[in-house]
CSV table of C-alpha atoms and ligand atoms in Angstrom, one decimal:
chain,number,residue,atom,x,y,z
A,1,MET,CA,96.8,104.2,105.5
A,2,GLU,CA,95.0,101.3,105.3
A,3,ALA,CA,97.5,98.9,104.0
A,4,ASP,CA,99.7,99.7,107.2
A,5,THR,CA,97.4,100.0,110.0
A,6,LYS,CA,95.9,96.3,109.2
A,7,PRO,CA,97.0,94.2,112.0
A,8,LYS,CA,99.7,91.5,110.6
A,9,LYS,CA,98.4,88.1,111.5
A,10,TYR,CA,99.8,86.0,108.9
A,11,GLY,CA,100.4,82.8,111.0
A,12,PRO,CA,96.9,80.9,110.9
A,13,ARG,CA,95.7,82.0,107.7
A,14,LEU,CA,95.9,80.0,104.8
A,15,CYS,CA,97.4,81.3,101.5
A,16,CYS,CA,94.5,83.0,99.5
A,17,ILE,CA,96.2,81.3,96.0
A,18,CYS,CA,96.8,77.5,97.3
A,19,ASN,CA,94.4,77.4,100.4
A,20,GLN,CA,96.8,74.8,101.6
A,21,ARG,CA,99.5,76.1,103.2
A,22,ARG,CA,100.2,78.7,105.9
A,23,ALA,CA,100.4,82.5,104.5
A,24,ALA,CA,104.0,83.7,105.1
A,25,LEU,CA,103.5,87.5,103.7
A,26,LYS,CA,101.1,90.1,102.2
A,27,ARG,CA,101.7,90.3,98.6
A,28,PRO,CA,102.8,94.4,98.4
A,29,LYS,CA,101.1,94.7,94.7
A,30,THR,CA,97.8,92.9,95.7
A,31,LEU,CA,97.9,92.9,99.5
A,32,GLU,CA,96.8,89.2,99.1
A,33,GLN,CA,98.0,86.6,102.0
A,34,ILE,CA,100.0,84.1,100.4
A,35,CYS,CA,102.6,81.5,101.3
A,36,LYS,CA,106.2,81.7,99.9
A,37,GLU,CA,105.7,78.8,97.4
A,38,CYS,CA,102.8,80.9,95.7
A,39,PHE,CA,104.8,84.2,96.1
A,40,TYR,CA,107.6,82.7,94.3
A,41,GLU,CA,105.4,81.2,91.7
A,42,VAL,CA,103.5,84.3,91.0
A,43,PHE,CA,106.3,86.8,90.9
A,44,GLU,CA,108.6,84.5,88.6
A,45,GLU,CA,105.4,83.8,86.4
A,46,GLU,CA,104.2,87.5,86.1
A,47,ILE,CA,108.0,88.2,84.8
A,48,HIS,CA,107.7,85.5,82.4
A,49,GLN,CA,104.4,86.7,81.3
A,50,VAL,CA,105.8,90.3,80.5
A,51,ILE,CA,108.5,88.7,78.6
A,52,MET,CA,106.6,86.6,76.5
A,53,GLU,CA,104.0,89.7,76.0
A,54,ASN,CA,106.7,92.2,74.7
A,55,GLN,CA,108.8,89.7,73.3
A,56,LEU,CA,111.8,91.1,74.7
A,57,PHE,CA,114.2,88.0,73.6
A,58,LYS,CA,114.4,85.7,70.8
A,59,PRO,CA,115.8,82.2,70.8
A,60,GLY,CA,120.1,82.4,70.4
A,61,GLU,CA,120.1,85.9,71.4
A,62,ARG,CA,123.3,86.6,73.7
A,63,ILE,CA,122.0,89.2,76.5
A,64,ALA,CA,124.0,91.4,79.2
A,65,ILE,CA,122.3,91.7,82.3
A,66,GLY,CA,123.9,95.0,83.9
A,67,ALA,CA,125.0,93.6,86.9
A,68,SER,CA,125.5,96.4,89.8
A,69,GLY,CA,125.4,94.2,92.7
A,70,GLY,CA,122.3,95.8,94.1
A,71,LYS,CA,119.1,94.1,94.8
A,72,ASP,CA,117.1,94.7,91.5
A,73,SER,CA,120.2,93.3,88.9
A,74,THR,CA,120.9,90.4,91.8
A,75,VAL,CA,117.3,89.3,91.7
A,76,LEU,CA,117.4,90.0,87.7
A,77,ALA,CA,119.9,87.6,87.2
A,78,TYR,CA,118.6,84.6,89.3
A,79,VAL,CA,115.2,85.1,88.1
A,80,LEU,CA,116.3,85.4,84.3
A,81,SER,CA,118.8,82.4,84.6
A,82,GLU,CA,115.9,80.3,86.1
A,83,LEU,CA,113.1,81.4,83.7
A,84,ASN,CA,115.9,80.8,80.6
A,85,ARG,CA,116.5,77.2,82.1
A,86,ARG,CA,112.7,76.6,82.9
A,87,HIS,CA,111.1,77.9,79.5
A,88,ASN,CA,113.8,77.2,77.0
A,89,TYR,CA,114.4,80.7,75.9
A,90,GLY,CA,118.0,79.7,74.6
A,91,LEU,CA,119.6,82.7,75.6
A,92,ASP,CA,123.3,83.0,76.3
A,93,LEU,CA,123.2,85.2,79.4
A,94,PHE,CA,126.0,87.4,80.6
A,95,LEU,CA,126.7,90.0,83.6
A,96,LEU,CA,128.1,93.1,82.7
A,97,SER,CA,129.4,95.7,85.3
A,98,VAL,CA,130.6,99.2,85.0
A,99,ASP,CA,132.9,100.3,87.8
A,100,GLU,CA,132.5,104.0,88.3
A,101,GLY,CA,135.8,104.2,90.7
A,102,ILE,CA,134.2,105.0,93.6
A,103,THR,CA,135.8,103.4,96.6
A,104,GLY,CA,133.8,102.2,99.3
A,105,TYR,CA,130.7,101.4,97.4
A,106,ARG,CA,131.1,100.0,93.9
A,107,ASP,CA,134.5,98.4,95.1
A,108,ASP,CA,132.3,96.4,97.5
A,109,SER,CA,129.3,95.8,95.1
A,110,LEU,CA,131.6,94.2,92.6
A,111,GLU,CA,132.8,91.8,94.9
A,112,THR,CA,129.2,90.7,95.6
A,113,VAL,CA,128.7,90.8,91.6
A,114,LYS,CA,132.0,88.4,91.7
A,115,ARG,CA,130.0,86.0,93.8
A,116,ASN,CA,127.1,85.7,91.7
A,117,GLU,CA,129.2,85.0,88.7
A,118,LEU,CA,130.2,81.8,90.6
A,119,GLN,CA,126.6,81.4,92.3
A,120,TYR,CA,124.9,81.5,89.0
A,121,GLY,CA,127.2,80.4,86.5
A,122,LEU,CA,126.9,83.5,84.3
A,123,PRO,CA,130.3,84.6,82.8
A,124,LEU,CA,130.8,88.7,84.2
A,125,LYS,CA,132.9,91.5,82.2
A,126,ILE,CA,133.9,94.5,83.9
A,127,VAL,CA,134.3,98.1,82.5
A,128,SER,CA,135.9,100.9,84.3
A,129,TYR,CA,135.2,104.7,83.8
A,130,LYS,CA,139.2,105.0,84.5
A,131,ASP,CA,140.0,102.6,81.4
A,132,LEU,CA,137.6,104.2,79.2
A,133,TYR,CA,137.5,107.8,80.1
A,134,GLY,CA,140.6,108.3,82.3
A,135,TRP,CA,138.8,109.3,85.2
A,136,THR,CA,137.2,108.0,88.0
A,137,MET,CA,134.2,109.1,90.1
A,138,ASP,CA,136.5,109.3,93.2
A,139,GLU,CA,138.8,111.8,90.8
A,140,ILE,CA,135.5,113.6,89.2
A,141,VAL,CA,134.0,114.5,92.6
A,142,LYS,CA,137.5,115.8,94.1
A,143,MET,CA,137.3,118.0,91.2
A,144,ILE,CA,133.8,119.1,90.8
A,145,GLY,CA,132.6,118.3,94.5
A,146,LEU,CA,129.1,116.7,95.0
A,147,LYS,CA,126.9,118.7,93.0
A,148,ASN,CA,126.1,117.8,89.5
A,149,ASN,CA,128.3,114.4,90.2
A,150,CYS,CA,125.7,112.4,89.2
A,151,THR,CA,125.1,113.9,85.8
A,152,PHE,CA,128.6,112.7,85.0
A,153,CYS,CA,128.3,109.1,86.5
A,154,GLY,CA,125.0,108.8,84.6
A,155,VAL,CA,126.3,110.2,81.1
A,156,PHE,CA,129.4,107.9,81.3
A,157,ARG,CA,127.5,105.0,82.8
A,158,ARG,CA,125.0,104.7,79.7
A,159,GLN,CA,127.9,104.9,77.5
A,160,ALA,CA,130.1,102.3,79.3
A,161,LEU,CA,127.1,99.8,79.5
A,162,ASP,CA,127.1,100.3,75.7
A,163,ARG,CA,130.6,99.8,75.3
A,164,GLY,CA,130.8,96.9,77.5
A,165,ALA,CA,127.8,95.2,75.8
A,166,ALA,CA,130.0,95.9,72.3
A,167,LEU,CA,133.0,93.9,73.8
A,168,LEU,CA,130.5,91.1,75.0
A,169,LYS,CA,129.0,90.9,71.5
A,170,VAL,CA,125.6,91.0,72.8
A,171,ASP,CA,122.5,91.7,71.4
A,172,LYS,CA,120.6,93.1,73.8
A,173,VAL,CA,121.0,94.7,77.6
A,174,ALA,CA,119.0,93.7,80.2
A,175,THR,CA,118.2,96.1,83.4
A,176,GLY,CA,117.0,95.6,86.7
A,177,HIS,CA,114.8,99.0,86.7
A,178,ASN,CA,111.6,98.5,88.4
A,179,ALA,CA,108.0,99.6,88.5
A,180,ASP,CA,108.7,102.1,91.4
A,181,ASP,CA,111.7,103.7,89.3
A,182,ILE,CA,109.4,103.9,86.2
A,183,ALA,CA,106.8,105.6,87.9
A,184,GLU,CA,108.9,108.1,89.9
A,185,THR,CA,110.8,108.6,86.5
A,186,VAL,CA,107.3,109.3,85.0
A,187,LEU,CA,106.6,111.9,87.7
A,188,LEU,CA,110.3,113.5,87.5
A,189,ASN,CA,109.7,114.0,83.8
A,190,ILE,CA,106.4,115.7,84.2
A,191,LEU,CA,107.9,118.1,87.2
A,192,ARG,CA,110.8,119.1,84.3
A,193,GLY,CA,108.5,119.3,81.6
A,194,ASP,CA,110.8,116.8,79.8
A,195,ILE,CA,108.4,115.8,77.0
A,196,ALA,CA,111.2,113.9,74.8
A,197,ARG,CA,111.8,111.8,77.8
A,198,LEU,CA,108.5,111.4,79.4
A,199,SER,CA,107.5,109.8,75.9
A,200,ARG,CA,110.2,107.2,76.1
A,201,CYS,CA,110.4,106.3,79.7
A,202,THR,CA,107.8,103.8,79.7
A,203,SER,CA,109.0,101.8,77.1
A,204,ILE,CA,110.0,98.5,77.8
A,205,THR,CA,112.5,98.3,75.5
A,206,THR,CA,114.7,101.3,74.1
A,207,GLY,CA,117.5,102.0,71.9
A,208,GLU,CA,116.2,100.1,69.0
A,209,ASP,CA,117.6,102.5,66.5
A,210,GLY,CA,121.0,102.4,68.5
A,211,PRO,CA,124.1,100.3,68.9
A,212,ILE,CA,122.6,97.9,71.4
A,213,PRO,CA,118.7,98.0,72.7
A,214,ARG,CA,117.8,97.9,76.2
A,215,CYS,CA,114.9,96.2,78.1
A,216,LYS,CA,113.6,96.0,81.5
A,217,PRO,CA,112.0,92.9,82.3
A,218,PHE,CA,111.0,94.4,85.8
A,219,LYS,CA,108.7,97.2,84.5
A,220,TYR,CA,105.8,96.2,86.5
A,221,THR,CA,107.3,94.4,89.4
A,222,TYR,CA,107.3,96.3,92.5
A,223,GLU,CA,110.3,97.0,94.6
A,224,LYS,CA,109.1,95.7,97.8
A,225,GLU,CA,108.7,92.5,96.3
A,226,ILE,CA,112.0,92.4,94.5
A,227,VAL,CA,113.5,92.7,98.5
A,228,MET,CA,111.0,90.3,99.9
A,229,TYR,CA,112.4,88.0,97.0
A,230,ALA,CA,115.8,88.3,97.6
A,231,TYR,CA,115.2,88.2,101.2
A,232,PHE,CA,113.6,84.7,101.0
A,233,LYS,CA,115.7,83.3,98.6
A,234,LYS,CA,118.8,84.6,100.8
A,235,LEU,CA,120.4,85.8,97.5
A,236,ASP,CA,123.4,87.8,97.8
A,237,TYR,CA,123.4,91.3,97.1
A,238,PHE,CA,124.8,95.0,98.5
A,239,SER,CA,122.6,96.8,99.9
A,240,THR,CA,124.5,100.4,100.3
A,241,GLU,CA,123.4,103.5,98.9
A,242,CYS,CA,125.9,105.2,96.9
A,243,ILE,CA,128.0,107.6,99.0
A,244,TYR,CA,128.0,110.3,96.3
A,245,SER,CA,124.1,110.2,95.7
A,246,PRO,CA,122.6,113.5,97.3
A,247,ASN,CA,119.2,112.7,95.3
A,248,ALA,CA,117.0,115.5,96.6
A,249,TYR,CA,114.8,116.0,93.6
A,250,ARG,CA,114.3,112.5,93.1
A,251,GLY,CA,114.1,111.4,96.5
A,252,PHE,CA,111.1,113.5,97.0
A,253,ALA,CA,109.7,111.9,94.2
A,254,ARG,CA,110.1,108.4,95.6
A,255,GLU,CA,108.8,109.0,98.6
A,256,PHE,CA,105.7,111.0,97.1
A,257,ILE,CA,105.0,107.2,95.7
A,258,LYS,CA,106.0,105.3,98.5
A,259,ASP,CA,103.0,107.4,100.4
A,260,LEU,CA,100.8,106.9,97.4
A,261,GLU,CA,101.5,103.3,97.5
A,262,ARG,CA,100.8,103.1,101.2
A,263,ILE,CA,97.3,104.5,100.5
A,264,ARG,CA,97.0,102.6,97.3
A,265,PRO,CA,99.1,100.0,96.0
A,266,ARG,CA,97.9,100.2,92.3
A,267,ALA,CA,99.3,103.8,92.5
A,268,ILE,CA,102.7,102.5,90.8
A,269,LEU,CA,100.8,100.5,88.3
A,270,ASP,CA,98.5,103.4,87.4
A,271,ILE,CA,101.6,106.3,87.0
A,272,ILE,CA,103.1,104.1,84.5
A,273,LYS,CA,99.7,103.4,82.8
A,274,SER,CA,99.1,107.0,82.6
A,275,GLY,CA,102.9,107.7,81.0
A,276,GLU,CA,102.2,105.0,78.6
A,277,ASN,CA,99.0,107.1,77.6
A,278,PHE,CA,100.5,110.8,77.5
A,279,ARG,CA,99.9,111.5,73.5
A,280,ILE,CA,103.0,113.9,72.7
A,281,SER,CA,101.5,116.8,70.4
A,282,THR,CA,102.6,116.4,66.9
A,283,SER,CA,104.1,120.3,67.0
A,284,THR,CA,106.5,119.3,69.9
A,285,LYS,CA,109.8,119.3,68.5
A,286,MET,CA,111.8,115.8,69.3
A,287,PRO,CA,115.6,115.2,69.2
A,288,GLU,CA,116.9,113.5,66.0
A,289,GLN,CA,119.1,111.0,66.5
A,290,GLY,CA,122.7,111.1,65.1
A,291,THR,CA,126.1,110.1,66.0
A,292,CYS,CA,128.9,112.2,67.8
A,293,GLU,CA,131.5,113.5,65.4
A,294,ARG,CA,134.3,113.1,68.1
A,295,CYS,CA,133.5,109.4,69.4
A,296,GLY,CA,130.6,108.0,66.9
A,297,TYR,CA,128.3,107.2,69.7
A,298,ILE,CA,124.8,107.9,69.4
A,299,SER,CA,124.0,111.6,70.0
A,300,SER,CA,121.4,113.9,68.9
A,301,GLN,CA,124.1,116.8,68.6
A,302,LYS,CA,127.3,116.8,66.9
A,303,TRP,CA,129.2,115.8,70.2
A,304,CYS,CA,127.4,113.1,72.5
A,305,LYS,CA,127.1,114.3,76.3
A,306,ALA,CA,129.7,112.5,77.2
A,307,CYS,CA,132.6,113.8,74.9
A,308,VAL,CA,131.3,117.4,76.1
A,309,LEU,CA,131.4,116.3,79.9
A,310,LEU,CA,135.1,114.9,79.1
A,311,GLU,CA,136.1,117.5,77.3
A,312,GLY,CA,135.3,120.0,80.4
A,313,LEU,CA,137.1,117.6,82.7
A,314,ASN,CA,140.1,117.4,80.6
A,315,ARG,CA,140.5,121.2,80.5
A,316,GLY,CA,140.0,121.7,83.9
A,317,LEU,CA,136.5,123.4,83.1
A,318,PRO,CA,134.1,120.9,84.3
A,319,LYS,CA,131.2,122.9,84.2
A,320,LEU,CA,131.1,122.9,80.5
A,321,GLY,CA,128.0,121.4,79.6
A,322,ILE,CA,126.2,121.3,82.9
A,323,GLY,CA,123.1,123.2,82.8
A,324,ARG,CA,122.5,125.6,80.1
A,325,SER,CA,125.5,127.2,78.6
A,326,ARG,CA,126.4,129.4,82.4
A,327,GLY,CA,129.8,128.3,83.3
A,328,LEU,CA,131.4,128.0,79.8
A,329,ASN,CA,134.8,129.7,79.5
A,330,SER,CA,134.2,132.0,76.3
A,331,ASP,CA,137.2,130.4,74.6
A,332,VAL,CA,136.0,126.7,75.0
A,333,LYS,CA,132.5,127.9,74.2
A,334,LYS,CA,133.8,129.7,70.8
A,335,ASP,CA,136.0,126.3,70.3
A,336,ILE,CA,133.1,124.1,70.8
A,337,LYS,CA,131.0,125.9,68.7
A,338,GLN,CA,133.7,125.3,65.9
A,339,GLY,CA,133.6,121.9,67.1
A,340,GLY,CA,129.8,121.6,66.5
A,341,GLY,CA,128.3,122.9,69.4
A,342,THR,CA,127.0,121.2,72.9
A,343,GLU,CA,124.1,119.5,74.3
A,344,SER,CA,122.6,121.3,77.1
A,345,ILE,CA,122.9,119.0,79.9
A,346,GLU,CA,120.4,119.7,82.5
A,347,SER,CA,121.7,118.3,85.9
A,348,LYS,CA,120.1,114.9,86.7
A,349,GLN,CA,119.9,113.0,89.7
A,350,CYS,CA,121.3,109.6,89.4
A,351,GLY,CA,119.3,106.4,89.0
A,352,SER,CA,117.7,108.2,86.0
A,353,LEU,CA,116.1,105.5,83.5
A,354,ASP,CA,118.1,107.4,80.8
A,355,PHE,CA,121.4,106.3,81.6
B,1,ATP,N1,127.7,100.2,87.7
B,1,ATP,C1,126.5,99.1,87.3
B,1,ATP,N2,126.8,98.4,86.4
B,1,ATP,C2,125.8,97.5,85.6
B,1,ATP,N3,124.7,97.9,85.5
B,1,ATP,C3,124.2,99.0,86.3
B,1,ATP,C4,125.1,99.9,87.2
B,1,ATP,N4,124.3,100.4,87.8
B,1,ATP,C5,123.1,100.6,87.4
B,1,ATP,N5,122.9,99.4,86.5
B,1,ATP,C6,121.6,98.9,86.0
B,1,ATP,O1,120.7,99.9,86.2
B,1,ATP,C7,119.6,99.4,87.0
B,1,ATP,C8,119.1,100.6,87.8
B,1,ATP,O2,120.1,101.1,88.7
B,1,ATP,P1,120.1,102.0,89.7
B,1,ATP,O3,121.1,103.0,89.9
B,1,ATP,O4,118.4,102.9,89.5
B,1,ATP,O5,119.9,100.9,90.7
B,1,ATP,P2,118.8,100.3,91.9
B,1,ATP,O6,117.6,100.3,91.5
B,1,ATP,O7,119.4,100.5,93.1
B,1,ATP,O8,119.4,98.4,91.2
B,1,ATP,P3,120.2,97.8,92.0
B,1,ATP,O9,119.1,97.2,93.4
B,1,ATP,O10,120.5,96.6,91.0
B,1,ATP,O11,121.5,98.3,92.1
B,1,ATP,C9,120.5,98.1,87.8
B,1,ATP,O12,119.4,97.5,88.2
B,1,ATP,C10,121.2,97.7,86.7
B,1,ATP,O13,120.7,97.0,85.9
């Protein structure tokens, strides 16, 4: 508990970077006492280095920022616009929001994104589950209850972001997934024995073989620093948790990582490093990428996950495609088999990197 029990006397100390101004905060990643100005500089510079070292963008590219209105994507939109200007990346930036149709949550956070559109001068595109799938999450939850609703939401959101990106004709989507999210996903994939996801969850860019690649410029950025940055810069973001998210299993992993971070801040980076260095045995069968026979979206099975889930909703059989084949009506099972088989979708908590 070393990090928490130290007396928090920042006032009289000088910033250990510039040695001129007074320290205003203890940097969560390194525990250095620094001033606000130096914090902004190291925070932005580290993200710039990650972008350059990993060649995340090319000059002239159109980039959609997945904008939920939350702290991570708001800070991402702000910092990317700043870096784009400062370092002449030559990018055309857009905000892309998915409206899942959650009253009292997404409608409010979308209002924040609409303000960000004006504040940062970035054009905004909103795509909704209602328009794309004919269902809002409110309607889905009414039908299926709270259990498994994150599975529907995660699968639909992943595809909705791709569809919105195609409408915007962008080259890449950037999301606000941060170092804590990635460490948490490494742990969860180990706990679930999900080797396929474990092998790709630490990649900074994914989906290069799919319609639109995605990247995570905040892969090494700590959540606590994102919150501090947003707070000191007085950025306009929405901070309410999703009203439908039970998040039990992921919640335990998150708490565990926060406990480790309190004892040893580097733990987050070390978990990511471990994830990056896992060697997947060559005898492990990995899914092969193809396209969905129904909608043409990428899929490792004949029908993509979204089509299987949608089929279940439209037939009044929402458990179709959830978990193993349990809950499948035998008629539908036969039909689906004739139609090409289903993917087994384990119930997943929301906030997954794999959305
Ligand atoms: N409805 C949405 N529309 C567009 N992008 C989204 C949406 N939901 C999530 N994302 C993207 O996925 C990233 C991770 O989402 P997650 O649900 O884990 O939220 P989070 O960690 O709370 O992030 P944020 O603080 O940006 O909401 C977000 O930073 C954002 O880039």
